[in-house]
Amino acid sequence: MFFFEYRKYLKTGDNASRLAGNAPFIIDKDSGEIVELGTAWPLEKYLKDYEESKTTRS
């Protein structure tokens, strides 16, 4: 799982420099598929949904 943020915000802590809508993403180690998770729900929900979708695809 990868998270990302604007370097200026990380250096200064200035909220005006934050990225908006920068959802974390997963790169599936088996398929190489990039799966964007989202920001509206808690991270745990996205991870659970991802795991369930992998189970149904197998």
Short mmCIF file of N, CA and C in Angstrom, two decimals:
data_model
loop_
_atom_site.label_atom_id
_atom_site.label_comp_id
_atom_site.label_asym_id
_atom_site.label_seq_id
_atom_site.Cartn_x
_atom_site.Cartn_y
_atom_site.Cartn_z
N MET A 1 0.85 -1.15 0.00
CA MET A 1 0.00 0.00 0.00
C MET A 1 0.91 1.22 0.00
N PHE A 2 0.50 2.22 -0.79
CA PHE A 2 1.29 3.44 -0.92
C PHE A 2 0.42 4.65 -0.60
N PHE A 3 1.01 5.58 0.14
CA PHE A 3 0.40 6.87 0.42
C PHE A 3 1.31 7.93 -0.19
N PHE A 4 0.77 9.07 -0.54
CA PHE A 4 1.60 10.13 -1.09
C PHE A 4 1.08 11.49 -0.66
N GLU A 5 1.98 12.47 -0.63
CA GLU A 5 1.65 13.83 -0.21
C GLU A 5 2.65 14.77 -0.87
N TYR A 6 2.26 16.02 -1.00
CA TYR A 6 3.09 17.05 -1.60
C TYR A 6 4.31 17.32 -0.71
N ARG A 7 5.48 17.36 -1.29
CA ARG A 7 6.72 17.55 -0.53
C ARG A 7 6.70 18.84 0.30
N LYS A 8 6.14 19.90 -0.26
CA LYS A 8 6.12 21.18 0.46
C LYS A 8 5.35 21.05 1.77
N TYR A 9 4.24 20.33 1.75
CA TYR A 9 3.48 20.13 2.99
C TYR A 9 4.30 19.32 3.99
N LEU A 10 4.97 18.29 3.53
CA LEU A 10 5.77 17.46 4.43
C LEU A 10 6.91 18.25 5.07
N LYS A 11 7.47 19.19 4.33
CA LYS A 11 8.57 20.00 4.85
C LYS A 11 8.09 21.11 5.77
N THR A 12 6.95 21.74 5.43
CA THR A 12 6.52 22.93 6.16
C THR A 12 5.35 22.69 7.11
N GLY A 13 4.55 21.67 6.85
CA GLY A 13 3.35 21.45 7.67
C GLY A 13 2.23 22.42 7.35
N ASP A 14 2.40 23.21 6.30
CA ASP A 14 1.40 24.20 5.90
C ASP A 14 0.22 23.51 5.22
N ASN A 15 -0.96 23.55 5.88
CA ASN A 15 -2.14 22.86 5.34
C ASN A 15 -2.56 23.37 3.97
N ALA A 16 -2.21 24.60 3.62
CA ALA A 16 -2.55 25.13 2.30
C ALA A 16 -1.78 24.39 1.20
N SER A 17 -0.74 23.68 1.58
CA SER A 17 0.08 22.95 0.60
C SER A 17 -0.28 21.48 0.49
N ARG A 18 -1.33 21.05 1.17
CA ARG A 18 -1.72 19.63 1.13
C ARG A 18 -2.41 19.28 -0.18
N LEU A 19 -2.24 18.05 -0.61
CA LEU A 19 -2.99 17.53 -1.75
C LEU A 19 -4.39 17.17 -1.29
N ALA A 20 -5.35 17.33 -2.16
CA ALA A 20 -6.73 16.95 -1.85
C ALA A 20 -7.09 15.70 -2.64
N GLY A 21 -7.74 14.75 -1.99
CA GLY A 21 -8.20 13.56 -2.69
C GLY A 21 -7.11 12.59 -3.09
N ASN A 22 -6.00 12.63 -2.38
CA ASN A 22 -4.90 11.73 -2.73
C ASN A 22 -5.06 10.40 -1.99
N ALA A 23 -5.89 9.56 -2.56
CA ALA A 23 -6.20 8.27 -1.95
C ALA A 23 -5.01 7.33 -2.01
N PRO A 24 -4.81 6.53 -0.97
CA PRO A 24 -3.77 5.51 -1.05
C PRO A 24 -4.12 4.47 -2.10
N PHE A 25 -3.12 3.73 -2.55
CA PHE A 25 -3.38 2.70 -3.54
C PHE A 25 -2.54 1.46 -3.25
N ILE A 26 -3.00 0.36 -3.81
CA ILE A 26 -2.32 -0.92 -3.67
C ILE A 26 -1.86 -1.36 -5.05
N ILE A 27 -0.67 -1.91 -5.13
CA ILE A 27 -0.23 -2.58 -6.36
C ILE A 27 -0.27 -4.07 -6.04
N ASP A 28 -1.17 -4.77 -6.69
CA ASP A 28 -1.35 -6.20 -6.43
C ASP A 28 -0.08 -6.95 -6.84
N LYS A 29 0.50 -7.67 -5.90
CA LYS A 29 1.78 -8.35 -6.18
C LYS A 29 1.65 -9.49 -7.18
N ASP A 30 0.45 -10.03 -7.33
CA ASP A 30 0.26 -11.15 -8.26
C ASP A 30 -0.03 -10.67 -9.68
N SER A 31 -0.90 -9.67 -9.81
CA SER A 31 -1.33 -9.24 -11.15
C SER A 31 -0.68 -7.95 -11.62
N GLY A 32 -0.11 -7.16 -10.68
CA GLY A 32 0.43 -5.86 -11.03
C GLY A 32 -0.63 -4.79 -11.15
N GLU A 33 -1.89 -5.17 -10.90
CA GLU A 33 -3.01 -4.22 -10.98
C GLU A 33 -2.85 -3.14 -9.92
N ILE A 34 -3.16 -1.89 -10.29
CA ILE A 34 -3.16 -0.78 -9.36
C ILE A 34 -4.59 -0.56 -8.91
N VAL A 35 -4.81 -0.59 -7.60
CA VAL A 35 -6.15 -0.45 -7.04
C VAL A 35 -6.16 0.78 -6.14
N GLU A 36 -6.89 1.82 -6.56
CA GLU A 36 -7.03 3.02 -5.74
C GLU A 36 -8.08 2.75 -4.68
N LEU A 37 -7.79 3.12 -3.43
CA LEU A 37 -8.68 2.77 -2.34
C LEU A 37 -9.77 3.79 -2.08
N GLY A 38 -9.47 5.06 -1.97
CA GLY A 38 -10.48 6.06 -1.69
C GLY A 38 -10.21 6.79 -0.38
N THR A 39 -11.00 7.82 -0.12
CA THR A 39 -10.80 8.64 1.08
C THR A 39 -12.07 8.86 1.89
N ALA A 40 -13.22 8.44 1.40
CA ALA A 40 -14.48 8.72 2.07
C ALA A 40 -14.71 7.84 3.30
N TRP A 41 -14.16 6.64 3.31
CA TRP A 41 -14.38 5.68 4.39
C TRP A 41 -13.06 5.39 5.10
N PRO A 42 -13.13 4.79 6.28
CA PRO A 42 -11.89 4.41 6.97
C PRO A 42 -11.06 3.43 6.13
N LEU A 43 -9.77 3.51 6.25
CA LEU A 43 -8.86 2.66 5.48
C LEU A 43 -9.19 1.18 5.65
N GLU A 44 -9.58 0.80 6.86
CA GLU A 44 -9.90 -0.60 7.14
C GLU A 44 -11.01 -1.13 6.24
N LYS A 45 -12.00 -0.28 5.93
CA LYS A 45 -13.10 -0.70 5.05
C LYS A 45 -12.58 -1.00 3.65
N TYR A 46 -11.73 -0.12 3.13
CA TYR A 46 -11.18 -0.33 1.79
C TYR A 46 -10.32 -1.60 1.73
N LEU A 47 -9.54 -1.83 2.78
CA LEU A 47 -8.71 -3.03 2.80
C LEU A 47 -9.56 -4.29 2.87
N LYS A 48 -10.61 -4.26 3.68
CA LYS A 48 -11.52 -5.41 3.77
C LYS A 48 -12.18 -5.67 2.42
N ASP A 49 -12.68 -4.61 1.79
CA ASP A 49 -13.32 -4.76 0.47
C ASP A 49 -12.34 -5.32 -0.56
N TYR A 50 -11.10 -4.85 -0.52
CA TYR A 50 -10.08 -5.34 -1.45
C TYR A 50 -9.82 -6.83 -1.22
N GLU A 51 -9.65 -7.21 0.03
CA GLU A 51 -9.40 -8.63 0.34
C GLU A 51 -10.58 -9.50 -0.10
N GLU A 52 -11.80 -9.02 0.13
CA GLU A 52 -12.99 -9.78 -0.29
C GLU A 52 -13.05 -9.90 -1.80
N SER A 53 -12.69 -8.84 -2.50
CA SER A 53 -12.73 -8.90 -3.97
C SER A 53 -11.68 -9.87 -4.51
N LYS A 54 -10.53 -9.96 -3.86
CA LYS A 54 -9.50 -10.92 -4.28
C LYS A 54 -10.00 -12.35 -4.07
N THR A 55 -10.72 -12.58 -2.99
CA THR A 55 -11.24 -13.92 -2.69
C THR A 55 -12.26 -14.34 -3.73
N THR A 56 -13.13 -13.43 -4.14
CA THR A 56 -14.17 -13.77 -5.12
C THR A 56 -13.59 -13.94 -6.52
N ARG A 57 -12.45 -13.29 -6.81
CA ARG A 57 -11.82 -13.42 -8.13
C ARG A 57 -11.02 -14.70 -8.26
N SER A 58 -10.63 -15.28 -7.15
CA SER A 58 -9.78 -16.49 -7.18
C SER A 58 -10.54 -17.72 -7.57
#
